[in-house]
Short mmCIF file of C-alpha atoms in Angstrom, two decimals:
data_model
loop_
_atom_site.label_atom_id
_atom_site.label_comp_id
_atom_site.label_asym_id
_atom_site.label_seq_id
_atom_site.Cartn_x
_atom_site.Cartn_y
_atom_site.Cartn_z
CA MET A 1 16.21 -35.69 13.10
CA SER A 2 15.17 -37.81 16.07
CA ALA A 3 12.34 -40.31 15.76
CA ALA A 4 10.30 -38.26 18.22
CA ALA A 5 10.75 -35.08 16.20
CA ALA A 6 9.90 -36.86 12.97
CA THR A 7 6.58 -38.07 14.33
CA ALA A 8 5.65 -34.98 16.35
CA PRO A 9 2.49 -33.36 15.02
CA LYS A 10 3.12 -30.15 13.09
CA PRO A 11 1.46 -27.13 14.61
CA PRO A 12 -1.64 -26.29 12.63
CA ILE A 13 -1.63 -23.45 10.15
CA ARG A 14 -3.47 -20.50 11.65
CA HIS A 15 -5.79 -18.34 9.60
CA ARG A 16 -6.21 -14.64 9.23
CA LYS A 17 -9.93 -14.20 8.66
CA ASN A 18 -12.23 -11.76 6.96
CA VAL A 19 -13.25 -9.13 9.51
CA TYR A 20 -16.89 -9.48 8.48
CA PHE A 21 -16.92 -13.15 9.45
CA LEU A 22 -15.07 -13.09 12.77
CA THR A 23 -16.91 -14.87 15.52
CA PRO A 24 -17.52 -12.86 18.72
CA GLY A 25 -14.77 -14.88 20.38
CA GLN A 26 -12.26 -14.28 17.58
CA LEU A 27 -12.96 -10.56 17.62
CA ALA A 28 -12.71 -10.46 21.40
CA SER A 29 -9.31 -12.17 21.27
CA LEU A 30 -8.06 -9.65 18.71
CA ARG A 31 -9.29 -6.73 20.82
CA GLU A 32 -7.80 -8.22 23.96
CA ALA A 33 -4.44 -8.62 22.21
CA PHE A 34 -4.46 -5.06 20.87
CA ALA A 35 -5.39 -3.67 24.28
CA ALA A 36 -2.62 -5.69 25.88
CA VAL A 37 0.17 -4.52 23.54
CA GLN A 38 -1.15 -0.96 23.70
CA GLY A 39 -0.57 -1.14 27.44
CA ILE A 40 3.08 -2.16 27.13
CA SER A 41 5.72 0.55 26.74
CA ASP A 42 8.77 -1.59 26.05
CA ASN A 43 9.79 -3.33 22.82
CA ARG A 44 6.90 -5.77 23.10
CA GLY A 45 4.39 -3.00 22.87
CA TYR A 46 2.34 -1.11 20.34
CA GLN A 47 4.41 2.07 20.31
CA PHE A 48 7.51 0.04 19.46
CA TYR A 49 5.90 -1.83 16.59
CA ALA A 50 3.95 1.09 15.16
CA GLY A 51 7.09 3.21 15.36
CA ILE A 52 9.05 0.83 13.13
CA HIS A 53 7.11 1.96 10.05
CA GLY A 54 7.57 5.74 9.96
CA VAL A 55 8.38 7.85 12.98
CA PRO A 56 10.73 7.21 14.73
CA GLY A 57 12.11 4.06 13.00
CA GLY A 58 11.69 5.01 9.36
CA TYR A 59 12.09 1.41 8.14
CA CYS A 60 9.03 1.10 5.89
CA VAL A 61 9.48 0.44 2.19
CA HIS A 62 7.28 2.52 -0.10
CA ASN A 63 7.52 4.35 -3.38
CA PRO A 64 10.70 2.65 -4.59
CA PRO A 65 12.82 4.34 -7.26
CA PRO A 66 12.66 2.58 -10.62
CA THR A 67 16.19 1.22 -10.37
CA VAL A 68 15.34 -1.41 -7.78
CA ILE A 69 12.89 -4.25 -7.39
CA SER A 70 10.32 -3.21 -4.84
CA LEU A 71 10.53 -4.84 -1.43
CA PHE A 72 7.17 -3.26 -0.46
CA LEU A 73 5.36 -6.59 -0.30
CA PRO A 74 7.94 -8.79 1.48
CA TRP A 75 8.81 -6.01 3.93
CA HIS A 76 5.20 -5.54 4.98
CA ARG A 77 4.66 -9.29 5.16
CA ALA A 78 7.57 -9.50 7.62
CA TYR A 79 6.22 -6.49 9.53
CA LEU A 80 2.79 -8.07 10.00
CA TYR A 81 4.36 -11.40 10.90
CA PHE A 82 6.42 -10.00 13.78
CA PHE A 83 3.62 -7.75 15.03
CA GLU A 84 1.20 -10.68 15.01
CA LEU A 85 3.68 -12.67 17.10
CA ALA A 86 3.72 -9.79 19.57
CA LEU A 87 -0.09 -9.95 19.73
CA ARG A 88 -0.03 -13.72 20.20
CA ASP A 89 2.55 -13.41 22.98
CA GLN A 90 -0.22 -11.68 24.91
CA VAL A 91 -3.27 -13.61 23.63
CA PRO A 92 -2.18 -16.91 22.04
CA ASP A 93 -5.19 -17.42 19.79
CA ALA A 94 -5.32 -13.86 18.43
CA MET A 95 -4.72 -13.46 14.70
CA LEU A 96 -4.72 -10.37 12.52
CA THR A 97 -7.88 -9.89 10.48
CA TRP A 98 -8.23 -8.57 6.93
CA TRP A 99 -10.69 -6.07 5.54
CA ASN A 100 -11.56 -6.32 1.88
CA TRP A 101 -12.26 -2.65 1.18
CA ALA A 102 -13.18 -3.53 -2.42
CA SER A 103 -16.17 -5.64 -1.34
CA PRO A 104 -19.77 -4.54 -1.96
CA ARG A 105 -20.33 -4.33 1.80
CA ALA A 106 -17.36 -1.99 2.23
CA HIS A 107 -18.59 0.17 -0.61
CA GLN A 108 -21.95 0.52 1.10
CA ARG A 109 -20.95 0.90 4.73
CA GLY A 110 -17.32 2.00 4.92
CA ILE A 111 -15.09 1.07 7.84
CA PRO A 112 -16.37 -2.12 9.52
CA ALA A 113 -17.89 -1.90 12.97
CA ALA A 114 -15.03 -3.91 14.50
CA PHE A 115 -12.76 -0.94 13.83
CA ALA A 116 -15.32 1.85 14.06
CA ALA A 117 -17.23 1.21 17.30
CA ASP A 118 -16.41 3.59 20.13
CA GLU A 119 -16.67 0.88 22.73
CA ALA A 120 -16.62 -2.90 23.00
CA ASP A 121 -18.00 -4.65 26.08
CA GLY A 122 -18.06 -1.39 27.97
CA GLN A 123 -14.40 -0.60 27.31
CA PRO A 124 -12.85 1.78 24.77
CA ASN A 125 -12.40 -0.09 21.48
CA PRO A 126 -8.64 -0.68 21.00
CA LEU A 127 -9.25 -1.12 17.26
CA LEU A 128 -10.73 2.36 16.85
CA LYS A 129 -7.67 4.47 17.60
CA ALA A 130 -4.34 4.47 19.42
CA ALA A 131 -2.20 6.90 21.31
CA ILE A 132 1.06 8.16 19.79
CA ASP A 133 4.01 8.95 22.03
CA PRO A 134 3.89 12.76 22.38
CA SER A 135 7.68 12.93 22.65
CA LEU A 136 7.83 12.15 18.92
CA GLY A 137 6.63 15.65 18.13
CA GLY A 138 3.61 14.67 16.08
CA PRO A 139 -0.05 13.93 16.73
CA HIS A 140 -0.88 12.45 20.13
CA GLU A 141 -3.59 10.08 18.95
CA THR A 142 -4.81 8.62 15.68
CA HIS A 143 -7.99 9.76 14.04
CA ARG A 144 -9.63 9.10 10.67
CA GLU A 145 -11.41 11.30 8.15
CA PRO A 146 -12.70 8.71 5.72
CA ASP A 147 -14.06 9.65 2.34
CA HIS A 148 -17.35 8.29 1.03
CA PRO A 149 -17.41 4.47 0.94
CA ALA A 150 -18.23 4.52 -2.76
CA ASN A 151 -14.76 5.98 -3.35
CA LEU A 152 -12.91 3.00 -1.89
CA PRO A 153 -10.69 1.06 -4.30
CA THR A 154 -12.86 -1.07 -6.57
CA ALA A 155 -13.09 -4.79 -7.13
CA ASN A 156 -12.46 -4.14 -10.82
CA ALA A 157 -9.17 -2.42 -10.02
CA VAL A 158 -8.14 -5.35 -7.83
CA GLN A 159 -9.07 -7.90 -10.48
CA ASN A 160 -7.01 -6.03 -13.07
CA VAL A 161 -3.98 -5.99 -10.77
CA LEU A 162 -4.24 -9.73 -10.10
CA LYS A 163 -3.99 -10.37 -13.85
CA ILE A 164 -0.60 -8.67 -14.14
CA GLN A 165 2.09 -11.19 -14.92
CA GLN A 166 5.35 -9.42 -14.12
CA PHE A 167 6.15 -9.03 -10.43
CA ASN A 168 7.47 -5.47 -10.30
CA ARG A 169 4.57 -4.15 -12.33
CA PHE A 170 2.10 -6.11 -10.16
CA SER A 171 3.74 -4.80 -6.98
CA ALA A 172 3.69 -1.21 -8.22
CA ARG A 173 0.00 -1.34 -9.13
CA LEU A 174 -0.96 -3.06 -5.88
CA GLU A 175 1.05 -0.47 -3.96
CA ASP A 176 -0.84 2.25 -5.79
CA ILE A 177 -4.21 0.78 -4.78
CA HIS A 178 -2.82 0.44 -1.25
CA GLY A 179 -1.94 4.16 -1.32
CA ASP A 180 -5.46 4.92 -2.56
CA PHE A 181 -6.84 3.37 0.62
CA HIS A 182 -4.45 5.27 2.88
CA VAL A 183 -5.57 8.53 1.25
CA TRP A 184 -9.22 7.42 1.55
CA VAL A 185 -8.98 6.90 5.32
CA GLY A 186 -7.17 10.18 5.88
CA GLY A 187 -5.98 11.28 9.29
CA GLU A 188 -2.81 9.56 10.42
CA MET A 189 -3.42 6.72 7.97
CA GLY A 190 -2.89 9.29 5.25
CA ARG A 191 0.74 9.82 6.20
CA ILE A 192 3.57 7.28 5.90
CA ASP A 193 5.13 8.58 9.12
CA TRP A 194 2.10 7.89 11.34
CA ALA A 195 -0.03 5.38 9.44
CA ALA A 196 0.99 2.28 11.42
CA TYR A 197 -0.27 3.78 14.67
CA ASP A 198 -3.88 3.46 13.44
CA PRO A 199 -5.15 -0.05 14.26
CA ILE A 200 -6.86 -0.25 10.86
CA PHE A 201 -3.39 -0.18 9.27
CA TRP A 202 -2.96 -3.85 10.16
CA ALA A 203 -6.29 -4.96 8.64
CA HIS A 204 -5.48 -2.99 5.51
CA HIS A 205 -2.03 -4.51 5.12
CA ALA A 206 -3.37 -7.96 5.89
CA ASN A 207 -5.66 -7.48 2.87
CA ILE A 208 -2.71 -6.34 0.73
CA ASP A 209 -0.72 -9.37 1.91
CA ARG A 210 -3.70 -11.61 1.14
CA LEU A 211 -3.84 -10.27 -2.42
CA TRP A 212 -0.13 -10.94 -2.87
CA ALA A 213 -0.58 -14.48 -1.52
CA ARG A 214 -3.43 -14.99 -3.98
CA TRP A 215 -1.33 -13.68 -6.88
CA GLN A 216 1.50 -16.02 -5.86
CA LEU A 217 -0.76 -19.05 -6.32
CA THR A 218 -1.01 -18.45 -10.05
CA HIS A 219 2.22 -16.72 -11.02
CA SER A 220 5.78 -17.85 -11.34
CA PRO A 221 8.50 -16.92 -10.59
CA VAL A 222 7.09 -15.46 -7.45
CA PHE A 223 9.95 -13.01 -6.90
CA PRO A 224 12.95 -11.90 -8.91
CA ARG A 225 15.81 -14.22 -8.00
CA ALA A 226 18.47 -11.56 -7.54
CA TYR A 227 16.62 -10.13 -4.57
CA LEU A 228 15.75 -13.33 -2.73
CA ASP A 229 18.50 -12.98 -0.14
CA HIS A 230 17.97 -9.27 0.52
CA ALA A 231 17.52 -8.47 4.18
CA LEU A 232 14.37 -6.76 5.42
CA PRO A 233 15.61 -4.52 8.22
CA PRO A 234 14.92 -4.32 11.08
CA PHE A 235 13.47 -7.84 10.89
CA PRO A 236 15.73 -10.90 11.08
CA MET A 237 14.35 -12.15 7.80
CA THR A 238 15.20 -12.21 4.11
CA VAL A 239 12.87 -11.85 1.15
CA ARG A 240 13.18 -15.60 0.53
CA GLN A 241 11.80 -16.36 3.97
CA THR A 242 8.64 -14.37 3.29
CA LEU A 243 7.64 -16.06 0.06
CA ASP A 244 5.58 -18.92 1.44
CA VAL A 245 3.04 -17.88 4.05
CA SER A 246 2.58 -21.50 5.10
CA GLN A 247 6.21 -21.46 6.28
CA LEU A 248 5.29 -18.49 8.43
CA GLY A 249 2.45 -20.51 9.90
CA TYR A 250 -0.55 -18.78 8.44
CA ASP A 251 -2.96 -18.65 5.54
CA TYR A 252 -5.93 -16.50 4.57
CA ALA A 253 -9.50 -17.68 5.07
CA SER A 254 -12.92 -16.13 4.99
CA SER A 255 -13.90 -17.69 8.27
CA THR A 256 -12.98 -20.61 10.48
CA SER A 257 -14.79 -22.74 12.94
CA HIS A 258 -13.38 -25.46 15.17
CA VAL A 259 -14.71 -28.27 17.29
CA THR A 260 -12.82 -30.78 19.38
CA VAL A 261 -13.59 -34.45 19.50
CA PRO A 262 -14.94 -35.06 23.02
CA MET B 1 -2.73 22.95 -2.78
CA ALA B 2 -0.85 22.48 -6.02
CA GLU B 3 -2.26 23.72 -9.29
CA PRO B 4 -3.01 21.31 -12.15
CA LEU B 5 -0.01 20.64 -14.33
CA THR B 6 -0.16 20.06 -18.09
CA LEU B 7 2.60 18.38 -20.04
CA ALA B 8 2.19 18.64 -23.78
CA GLY B 9 3.60 17.01 -26.85
CA LEU B 10 3.51 13.25 -26.42
CA VAL B 11 3.11 11.52 -29.78
CA VAL B 12 0.17 9.20 -30.30
CA PRO B 13 1.47 6.09 -32.10
CA ASN B 14 -0.35 5.38 -35.36
CA HIS B 15 1.28 3.03 -37.88
CA PRO B 16 -1.43 1.25 -39.84
CA GLU B 17 1.14 0.31 -42.48
CA ALA B 18 2.92 -1.92 -39.96
CA GLY B 19 -0.09 -4.22 -39.76
CA VAL B 20 0.26 -4.53 -36.02
CA ASP B 21 -1.31 -2.52 -33.22
CA PHE B 22 -0.34 -1.90 -29.62
CA ASP B 23 -2.50 -3.70 -27.08
CA HIS B 24 -1.20 -2.06 -23.94
CA ALA B 25 -0.29 1.55 -23.23
CA ASP B 26 1.13 3.11 -20.08
CA LEU B 27 1.79 6.63 -19.00
CA GLN B 28 4.86 6.63 -16.78
CA PHE B 29 5.50 9.50 -14.40
CA HIS B 30 9.18 9.84 -13.56
CA ARG B 31 10.82 10.95 -10.31
CA VAL B 32 7.62 11.83 -8.52
CA ASP B 33 8.22 13.49 -5.18
CA HIS B 34 6.45 11.90 -2.21
CA SER B 35 7.93 13.85 0.68
CA GLY B 36 4.89 16.01 1.39
CA HIS B 37 1.15 15.62 1.29
CA SER B 38 -0.73 12.46 0.43
CA TYR B 39 -3.13 12.94 -2.43
CA GLU B 40 -4.81 11.58 -5.50
CA VAL B 41 -3.54 12.68 -8.90
CA ARG B 42 -6.27 12.60 -11.54
CA VAL B 43 -4.95 12.22 -15.06
CA TYR B 44 -6.76 13.87 -17.97
CA LEU B 45 -5.85 13.47 -21.62
CA ASN B 46 -6.17 16.42 -24.00
CA ASN B 47 -8.11 18.51 -21.50
CA HIS B 48 -6.01 21.52 -20.48
CA ASP B 49 -8.89 22.93 -18.48
CA ALA B 50 -9.33 20.03 -16.09
CA THR B 51 -9.56 21.06 -12.46
CA GLU B 52 -10.70 19.56 -9.15
CA GLU B 53 -14.29 20.13 -10.26
CA THR B 54 -13.91 18.24 -13.55
CA GLY B 55 -15.75 14.93 -13.58
CA ARG B 56 -14.13 11.54 -13.92
CA GLU B 57 -15.86 10.60 -17.14
CA GLU B 58 -14.39 9.42 -20.38
CA GLY B 59 -15.89 12.46 -22.10
CA ALA B 60 -13.89 14.79 -19.87
CA GLY B 61 -10.68 13.03 -20.86
CA TYR B 62 -10.29 11.29 -17.51
CA ALA B 63 -7.89 8.37 -17.91
CA GLY B 64 -7.47 7.26 -14.29
CA SER B 65 -5.69 8.23 -11.10
CA PHE B 66 -2.56 7.43 -9.21
CA PHE B 67 -1.95 8.09 -5.55
CA ILE B 68 0.87 9.66 -3.60
CA PHE B 69 1.19 8.20 -0.10
CA GLY B 70 3.32 11.00 1.29
CA HIS B 71 5.60 11.39 4.26
CA GLY B 72 4.01 14.63 5.43
CA GLY B 73 7.13 16.68 5.82
CA CYS B 74 10.38 16.04 7.63
CA TYR B 75 10.58 14.85 11.22
CA GLY B 76 14.34 14.61 11.26
CA GLU B 77 17.09 17.13 11.62
CA GLU B 78 18.68 19.17 8.87
CA GLY B 79 19.67 16.90 5.97
CA HIS B 80 17.58 13.93 7.17
CA CYS B 81 15.09 14.12 4.31
CA ASP B 82 17.48 15.03 1.50
CA PRO B 83 18.54 11.95 -0.51
CA LYS B 84 21.48 13.90 -1.94
CA ARG B 85 22.97 14.30 1.50
CA ARG B 86 23.55 10.58 1.84
CA GLY B 87 26.46 10.46 -0.53
CA SER B 88 27.38 7.96 -3.18
CA HIS B 89 29.61 5.05 -2.19
CA ALA B 90 30.80 1.96 -3.97
CA PHE B 91 29.45 -1.25 -2.43
CA ASP B 92 26.69 0.61 -0.59
CA LEU B 93 24.25 -2.13 0.38
CA ARG B 94 21.79 0.13 2.12
CA PRO B 95 18.31 0.28 0.65
CA PRO B 96 17.54 3.46 -1.29
CA HIS B 97 16.92 6.61 0.70
CA PRO B 98 13.20 6.57 1.60
CA LEU B 99 12.70 9.92 -0.13
CA GLU B 100 14.27 9.04 -3.47
CA PRO B 101 11.65 10.10 -6.00
CA THR B 102 9.53 7.29 -7.30
CA THR B 103 7.96 6.26 -10.61
CA LYS B 104 4.24 5.90 -11.05
CA SER B 105 2.46 4.18 -13.93
CA LEU B 106 -1.09 4.36 -15.26
CA GLU B 107 -2.57 2.14 -17.97
CA ILE B 108 -4.37 4.14 -20.65
CA THR B 109 -4.80 1.56 -23.42
CA ASP B 110 -8.47 2.17 -24.14
CA SER B 111 -8.24 5.96 -23.76
CA LEU B 112 -5.25 6.17 -26.10
CA LYS B 113 -6.91 4.05 -28.77
CA ARG B 114 -9.98 6.26 -28.63
CA ILE B 115 -7.83 9.35 -29.08
CA ARG B 116 -5.89 7.77 -31.94
CA ASP B 117 -9.02 6.51 -33.66
CA GLY B 118 -10.46 10.03 -33.41
CA GLY B 119 -7.62 11.30 -35.56
CA THR B 120 -5.58 13.10 -32.89
CA SER B 121 -1.82 12.74 -33.23
CA GLU B 122 -0.65 14.53 -30.09
CA LEU B 123 -1.34 13.77 -26.48
CA ASP B 124 -1.33 16.31 -23.67
CA VAL B 125 -1.49 15.10 -20.11
CA THR B 126 -3.05 17.23 -17.37
CA LEU B 127 -2.42 16.18 -13.79
CA VAL B 128 -4.90 17.41 -11.19
CA PRO B 129 -3.81 16.89 -7.57
CA ILE B 130 -6.65 16.33 -5.09
CA VAL B 131 -5.88 16.69 -1.40
CA ARG B 132 -8.74 16.14 1.01
CA SER B 133 -9.05 18.78 3.66
CA GLY B 134 -8.44 18.14 7.34
CA ASP B 135 -5.14 16.40 6.86
CA VAL B 136 -2.77 15.72 9.72
CA PRO B 137 -0.62 18.78 10.50
CA ALA B 138 2.68 18.59 8.67
CA ALA B 139 6.09 18.50 10.23
CA GLY B 140 7.34 21.88 9.13
CA PRO B 141 6.79 23.46 5.72
CA ILE B 142 5.72 21.28 2.80
CA HIS B 143 6.32 22.43 -0.77
CA ASP B 144 2.93 22.99 -2.24
CA GLU B 145 3.37 21.80 -5.79
CA LEU B 146 3.10 18.50 -7.57
CA LYS B 147 6.73 17.64 -8.36
CA LEU B 148 7.93 15.22 -10.97
CA ASP B 149 10.54 15.21 -13.70
CA SER B 150 8.83 13.91 -16.81
CA VAL B 151 6.11 11.73 -18.32
CA SER B 152 6.53 8.96 -20.88
CA LEU B 153 3.98 7.25 -23.08
CA VAL B 154 4.94 3.64 -23.64
CA THR B 155 2.98 1.22 -25.80
CA TYR B 156 3.45 -2.53 -26.04
CA GLU B 157 2.55 -5.36 -28.36
CA THR B 158 2.01 -8.19 -25.90
CA SER B 159 0.37 -10.69 -28.18
CA GLY B 160 1.39 -12.22 -31.49
CA ALA B 161 4.93 -12.80 -32.73
#
């Protein structure tokens, strides 16, 4: 390593923040990034990334048979990582946000305004819904039919999952709670094949990823060794490379604020 | 939507002579199909009459729920959604077919102990599927029943020697 490289400042870790605590600027950046990728039709765009999950790509990992260790968590961590890079290619300071659907506020009010408002600054809200390529033969746009907020997954259920010691059991129970939320939202989020087209998919999976990151802080080993070098198609990444979010350049925070020394 | 399904005849473990008790109990649901609808499956113990209208109270035998996040039918061509059509090959490094049936698990420790302490020696499990209306139109026909192969009751001693 050269002397210059050794002393070069490391880029700062970026934070995915709680949707309830986003500043107006942070939310605006996220919306701007979503709107930008939704307007791109090539492999930098929203249709490309959303289509990786179910239709047409079919790459998502869910409901594993009992004979294998589940790659549900590392696969979705890689998925969010590459999609977030696509957002940041358009708006460099945009970061995915997470929605804790087990929080008291969620249980009172349901889907947060950031994802539920029809408009933002006079424009259609790109976090409310998204178009789906009609040539795929399915729905042409996402929509939601959420159940009552009181029926969202509970904080008690989440706490019980975080106590589980063994990885595959933890992953299975967390995936079950994750499925509970998909069913709760309904609409395209209620189907594996179309779920990733709904913008709230990303806030949901950021919360799932956050819970895995939290579990990792207090449990070891963090993943069964035999699967560490498994690939996570279509991403150029192995399970091992997903295990430390700080090596992917991010962490989870409630909120962030930043000032520069004048 | 699918009718409730009752599986009878699981044995409630009760061995006071052993001097040791289980402290964790799971129901495991084997080879659960997830190719169709997404829905909640409510699990009732020793309540054959449970339906969608049955409450989720302990008194009704409600033990918890698991969720099927389904694929909503098949968007591929003939054979696309049939795991058996893939074939079986030595050194096949591909991940499992996405529609291989899965296993679900539900902890029922407290419910099982209550049933055992009440003197019941057999456990029947009634599964009530709950689909919310207004779902996304399916790709082609979806089989309308809850499909799985079997249910196991597994208890563990996780503390002590």
